[in-house]
PDB file of C-alpha atoms in Angstrom:
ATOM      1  CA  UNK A   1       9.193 251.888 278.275  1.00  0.00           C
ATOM      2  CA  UNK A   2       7.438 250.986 281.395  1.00  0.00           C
ATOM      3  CA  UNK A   3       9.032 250.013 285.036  1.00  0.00           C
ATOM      4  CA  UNK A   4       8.144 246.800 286.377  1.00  0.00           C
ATOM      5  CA  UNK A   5       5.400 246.528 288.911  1.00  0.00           C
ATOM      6  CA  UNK A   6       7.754 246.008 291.593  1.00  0.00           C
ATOM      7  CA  UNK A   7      10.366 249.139 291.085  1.00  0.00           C
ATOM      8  CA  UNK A   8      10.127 252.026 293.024  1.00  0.00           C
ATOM      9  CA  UNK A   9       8.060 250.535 295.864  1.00  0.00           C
ATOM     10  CA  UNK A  10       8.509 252.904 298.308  1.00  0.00           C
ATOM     11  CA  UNK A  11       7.830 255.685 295.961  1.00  0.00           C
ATOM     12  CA  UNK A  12       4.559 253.779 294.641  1.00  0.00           C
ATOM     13  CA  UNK A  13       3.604 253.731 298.657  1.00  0.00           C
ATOM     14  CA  UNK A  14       4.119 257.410 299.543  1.00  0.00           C
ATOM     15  CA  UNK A  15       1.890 258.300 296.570  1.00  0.00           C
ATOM     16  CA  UNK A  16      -0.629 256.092 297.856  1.00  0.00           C
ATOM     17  CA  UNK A  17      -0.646 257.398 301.125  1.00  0.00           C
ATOM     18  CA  UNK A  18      -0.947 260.717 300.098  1.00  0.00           C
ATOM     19  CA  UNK A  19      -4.275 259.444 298.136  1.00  0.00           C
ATOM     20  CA  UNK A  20      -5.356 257.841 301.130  1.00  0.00           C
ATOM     21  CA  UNK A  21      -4.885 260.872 302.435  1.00  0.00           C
ATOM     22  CA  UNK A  22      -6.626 263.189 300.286  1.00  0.00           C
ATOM     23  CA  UNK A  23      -9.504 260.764 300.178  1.00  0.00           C
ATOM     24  CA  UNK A  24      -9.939 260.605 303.572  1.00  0.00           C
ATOM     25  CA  UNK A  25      -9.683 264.754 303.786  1.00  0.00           C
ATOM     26  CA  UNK A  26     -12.425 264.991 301.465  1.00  0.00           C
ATOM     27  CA  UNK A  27     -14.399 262.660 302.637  1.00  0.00           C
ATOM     28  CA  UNK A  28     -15.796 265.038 305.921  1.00  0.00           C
ATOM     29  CA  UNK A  29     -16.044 261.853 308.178  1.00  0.00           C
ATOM     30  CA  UNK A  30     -15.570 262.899 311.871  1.00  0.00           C
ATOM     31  CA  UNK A  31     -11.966 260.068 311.764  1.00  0.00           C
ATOM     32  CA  UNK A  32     -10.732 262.125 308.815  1.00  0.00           C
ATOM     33  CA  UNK A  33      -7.046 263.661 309.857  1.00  0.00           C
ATOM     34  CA  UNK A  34      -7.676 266.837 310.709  1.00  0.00           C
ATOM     35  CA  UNK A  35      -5.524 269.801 307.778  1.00  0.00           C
ATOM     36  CA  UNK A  36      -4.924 272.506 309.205  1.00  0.00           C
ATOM     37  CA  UNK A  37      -2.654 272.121 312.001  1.00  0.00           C
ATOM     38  CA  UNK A  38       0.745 272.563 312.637  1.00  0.00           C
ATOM     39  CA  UNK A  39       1.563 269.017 313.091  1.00  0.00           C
ATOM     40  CA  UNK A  40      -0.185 268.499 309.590  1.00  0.00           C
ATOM     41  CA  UNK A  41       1.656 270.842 307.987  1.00  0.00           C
ATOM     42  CA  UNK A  42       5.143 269.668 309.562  1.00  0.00           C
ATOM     43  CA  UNK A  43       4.279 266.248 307.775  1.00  0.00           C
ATOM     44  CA  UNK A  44       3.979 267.810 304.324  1.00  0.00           C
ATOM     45  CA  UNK A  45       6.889 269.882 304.475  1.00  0.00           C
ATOM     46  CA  UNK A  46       8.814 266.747 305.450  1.00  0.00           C
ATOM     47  CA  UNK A  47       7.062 264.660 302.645  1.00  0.00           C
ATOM     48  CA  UNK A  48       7.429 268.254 299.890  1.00  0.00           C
ATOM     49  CA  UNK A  49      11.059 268.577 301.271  1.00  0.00           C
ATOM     50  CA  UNK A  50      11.788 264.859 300.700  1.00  0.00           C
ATOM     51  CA  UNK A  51      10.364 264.871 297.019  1.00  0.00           C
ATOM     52  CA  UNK A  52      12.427 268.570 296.408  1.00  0.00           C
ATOM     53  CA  UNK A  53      15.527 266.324 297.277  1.00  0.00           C
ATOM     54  CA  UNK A  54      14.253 263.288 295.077  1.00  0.00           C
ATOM     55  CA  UNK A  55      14.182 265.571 292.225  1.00  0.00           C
ATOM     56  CA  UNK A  56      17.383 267.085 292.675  1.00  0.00           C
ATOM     57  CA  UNK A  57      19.275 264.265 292.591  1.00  0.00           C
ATOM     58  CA  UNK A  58      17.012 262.796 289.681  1.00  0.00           C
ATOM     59  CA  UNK A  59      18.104 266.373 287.585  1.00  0.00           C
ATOM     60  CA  UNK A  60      21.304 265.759 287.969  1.00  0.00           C
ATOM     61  CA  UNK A  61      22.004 262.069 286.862  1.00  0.00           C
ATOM     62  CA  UNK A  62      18.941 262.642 284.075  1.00  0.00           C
ATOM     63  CA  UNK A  63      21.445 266.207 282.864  1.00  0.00           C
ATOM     64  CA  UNK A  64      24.597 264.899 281.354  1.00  0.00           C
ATOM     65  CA  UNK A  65      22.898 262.041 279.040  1.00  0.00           C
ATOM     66  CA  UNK A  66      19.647 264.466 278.453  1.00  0.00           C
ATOM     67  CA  UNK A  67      19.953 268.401 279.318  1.00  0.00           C
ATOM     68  CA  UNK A  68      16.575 268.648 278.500  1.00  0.00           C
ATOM     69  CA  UNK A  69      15.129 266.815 280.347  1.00  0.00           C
ATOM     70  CA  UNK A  70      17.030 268.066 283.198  1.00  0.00           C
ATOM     71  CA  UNK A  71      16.287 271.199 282.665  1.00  0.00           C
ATOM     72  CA  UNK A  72      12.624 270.136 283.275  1.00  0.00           C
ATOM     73  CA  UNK A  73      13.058 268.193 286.347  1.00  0.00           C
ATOM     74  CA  UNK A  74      15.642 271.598 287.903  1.00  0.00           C
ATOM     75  CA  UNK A  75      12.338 273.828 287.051  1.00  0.00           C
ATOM     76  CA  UNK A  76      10.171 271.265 288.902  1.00  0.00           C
ATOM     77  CA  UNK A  77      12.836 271.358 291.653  1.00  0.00           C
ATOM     78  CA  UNK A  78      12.296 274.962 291.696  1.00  0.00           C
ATOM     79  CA  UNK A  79       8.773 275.031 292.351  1.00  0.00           C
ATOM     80  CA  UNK A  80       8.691 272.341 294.894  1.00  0.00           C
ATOM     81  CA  UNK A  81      11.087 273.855 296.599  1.00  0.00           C
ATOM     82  CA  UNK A  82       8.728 277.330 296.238  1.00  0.00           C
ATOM     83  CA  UNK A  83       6.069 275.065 297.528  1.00  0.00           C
ATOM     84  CA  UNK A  84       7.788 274.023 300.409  1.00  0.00           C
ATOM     85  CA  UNK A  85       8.555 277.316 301.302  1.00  0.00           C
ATOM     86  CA  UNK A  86       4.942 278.329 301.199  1.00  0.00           C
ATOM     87  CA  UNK A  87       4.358 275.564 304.023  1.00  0.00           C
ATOM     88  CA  UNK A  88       6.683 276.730 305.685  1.00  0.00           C
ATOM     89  CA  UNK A  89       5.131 280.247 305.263  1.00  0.00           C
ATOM     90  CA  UNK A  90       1.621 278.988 306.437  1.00  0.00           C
ATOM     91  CA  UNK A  91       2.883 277.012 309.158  1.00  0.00           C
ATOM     92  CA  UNK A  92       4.132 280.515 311.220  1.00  0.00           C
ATOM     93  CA  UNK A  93       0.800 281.796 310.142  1.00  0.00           C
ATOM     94  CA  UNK A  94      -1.252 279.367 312.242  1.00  0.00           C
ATOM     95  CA  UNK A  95      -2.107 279.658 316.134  1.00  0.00           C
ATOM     96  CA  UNK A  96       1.120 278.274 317.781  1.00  0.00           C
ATOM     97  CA  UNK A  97       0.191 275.836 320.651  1.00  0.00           C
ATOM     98  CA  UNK A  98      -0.841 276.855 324.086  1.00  0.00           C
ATOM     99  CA  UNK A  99       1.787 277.677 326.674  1.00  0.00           C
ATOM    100  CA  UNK A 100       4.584 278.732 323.585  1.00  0.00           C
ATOM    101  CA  UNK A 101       5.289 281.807 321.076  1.00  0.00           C
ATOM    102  CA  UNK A 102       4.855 281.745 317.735  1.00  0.00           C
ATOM    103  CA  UNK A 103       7.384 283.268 315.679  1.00  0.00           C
ATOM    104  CA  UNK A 104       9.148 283.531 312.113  1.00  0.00           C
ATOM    105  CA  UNK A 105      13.141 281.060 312.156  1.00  0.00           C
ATOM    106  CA  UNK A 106      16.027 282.249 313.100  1.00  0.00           C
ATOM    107  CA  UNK A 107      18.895 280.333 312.518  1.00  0.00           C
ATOM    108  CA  UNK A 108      20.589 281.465 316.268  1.00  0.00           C
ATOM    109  CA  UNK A 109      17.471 280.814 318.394  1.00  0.00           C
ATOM    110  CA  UNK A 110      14.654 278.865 316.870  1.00  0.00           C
ATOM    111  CA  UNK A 111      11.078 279.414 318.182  1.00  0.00           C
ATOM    112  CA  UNK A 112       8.883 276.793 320.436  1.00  0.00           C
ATOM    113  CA  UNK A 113       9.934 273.034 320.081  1.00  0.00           C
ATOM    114  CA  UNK A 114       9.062 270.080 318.309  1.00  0.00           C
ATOM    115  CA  UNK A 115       7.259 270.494 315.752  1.00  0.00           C
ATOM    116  CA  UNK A 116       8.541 274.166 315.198  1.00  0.00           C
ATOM    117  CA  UNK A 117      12.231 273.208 315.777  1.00  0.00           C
ATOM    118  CA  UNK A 118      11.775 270.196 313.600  1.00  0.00           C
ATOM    119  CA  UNK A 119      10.072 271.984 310.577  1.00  0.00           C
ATOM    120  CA  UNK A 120      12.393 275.003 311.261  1.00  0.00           C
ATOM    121  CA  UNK A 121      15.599 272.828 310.820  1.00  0.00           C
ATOM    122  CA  UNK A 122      14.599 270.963 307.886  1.00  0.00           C
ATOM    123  CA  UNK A 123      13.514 274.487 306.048  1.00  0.00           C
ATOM    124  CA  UNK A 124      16.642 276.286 306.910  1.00  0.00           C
ATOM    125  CA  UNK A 125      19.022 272.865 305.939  1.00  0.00           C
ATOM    126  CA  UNK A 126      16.858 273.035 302.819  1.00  0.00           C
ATOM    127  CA  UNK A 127      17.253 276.594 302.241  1.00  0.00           C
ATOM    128  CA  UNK A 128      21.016 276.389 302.288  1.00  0.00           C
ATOM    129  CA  UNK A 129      20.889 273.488 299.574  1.00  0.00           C
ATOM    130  CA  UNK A 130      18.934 275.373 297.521  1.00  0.00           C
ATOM    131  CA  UNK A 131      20.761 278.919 297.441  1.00  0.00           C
ATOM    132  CA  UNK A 132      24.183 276.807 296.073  1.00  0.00           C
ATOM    133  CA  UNK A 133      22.563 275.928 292.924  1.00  0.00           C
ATOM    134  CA  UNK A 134      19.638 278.920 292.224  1.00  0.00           C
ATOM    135  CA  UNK A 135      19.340 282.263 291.717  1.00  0.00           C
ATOM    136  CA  UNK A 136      17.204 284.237 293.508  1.00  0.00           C
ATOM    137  CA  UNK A 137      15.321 285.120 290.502  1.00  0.00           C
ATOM    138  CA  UNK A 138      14.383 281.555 289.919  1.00  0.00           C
ATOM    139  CA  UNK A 139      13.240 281.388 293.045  1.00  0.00           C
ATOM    140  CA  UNK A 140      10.545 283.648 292.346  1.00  0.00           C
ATOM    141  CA  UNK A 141       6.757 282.610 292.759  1.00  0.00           C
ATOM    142  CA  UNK A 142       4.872 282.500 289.352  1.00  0.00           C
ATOM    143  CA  UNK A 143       2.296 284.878 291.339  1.00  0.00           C
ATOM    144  CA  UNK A 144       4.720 287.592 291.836  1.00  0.00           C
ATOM    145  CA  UNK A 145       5.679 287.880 295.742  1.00  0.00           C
ATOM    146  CA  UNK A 146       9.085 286.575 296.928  1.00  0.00           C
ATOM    147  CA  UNK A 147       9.504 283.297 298.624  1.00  0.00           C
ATOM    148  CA  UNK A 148      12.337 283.269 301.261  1.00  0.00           C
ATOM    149  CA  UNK A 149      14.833 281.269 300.962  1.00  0.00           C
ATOM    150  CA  UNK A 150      15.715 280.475 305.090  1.00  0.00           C
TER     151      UNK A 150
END
């Protein structure tokens, strides 16, 4: 069975967008968005954080009626949220912006400003979320180093 055209529209946009996106990445034209920024990679852990959400809340009104299929979409969960956390990860890693310190979170003083303290925020908020319903076992990379959770 197949949605109508019109369900899910602003689902159906953000996936265009991020083709738009990707096209325009690869396409090496001097207007292209630049990638590797901070502010770039604020906007995809807001966009990977958003979907890790989506797919929560999908696994749990898809488990009663069809464990199986929830079980699927909580792995997915899983690894989005391992995604996210590798964002997360890279975002510390790049030059922090003239004038401010770079720095890993911490909850009691977070580093810089926006977009630090927003991506900062949303990780830790997502981190907490997370640690109620996995183990840290599951929350283990398929290529064998431990994300963090915070």
């Amino acid at each position: 069975m197949t949605s109508p055209p019109d369900a899910f529209p602003y689902l159906r946009a953000s996936t265009a967008g991020l083709r738009h996106h990707s096209r325009a990445l690869n396409a090496e034209r001097p207007t292209a968005p630049r990638a590797a920024d901070r502010a770039h990679l604020d906007t995809l852990h807001a966009h990977l954080t958003a979907l890790h959400k989506l797919l929560d809340q999908c696994a749990e009104q898809i488990r009663p009626p069809h464990p199986t299929a929830g079980r699927h979409l909580a792995a997915a969960h899983t690894r989005i949220w391992q995604a996210t956390a590798e964002v997360h990860d890279a975002f510390h890693t790049l030059p922090s912006t003239p004038g401010t310190t770079g720095s890993d979170c911490d909850p009691k003083g977070l580093p810089e400003g926006p977009p630090v303290l927003t991506i900062c925020q949303r990780h830790l908020a997502a981190g907490h979320a997370i640690r109620r319903k996995t183990t840290p076992a599951d929350l283990t990379p398929l290529h064998g180093h431990p994300t963090r959770a915070s």
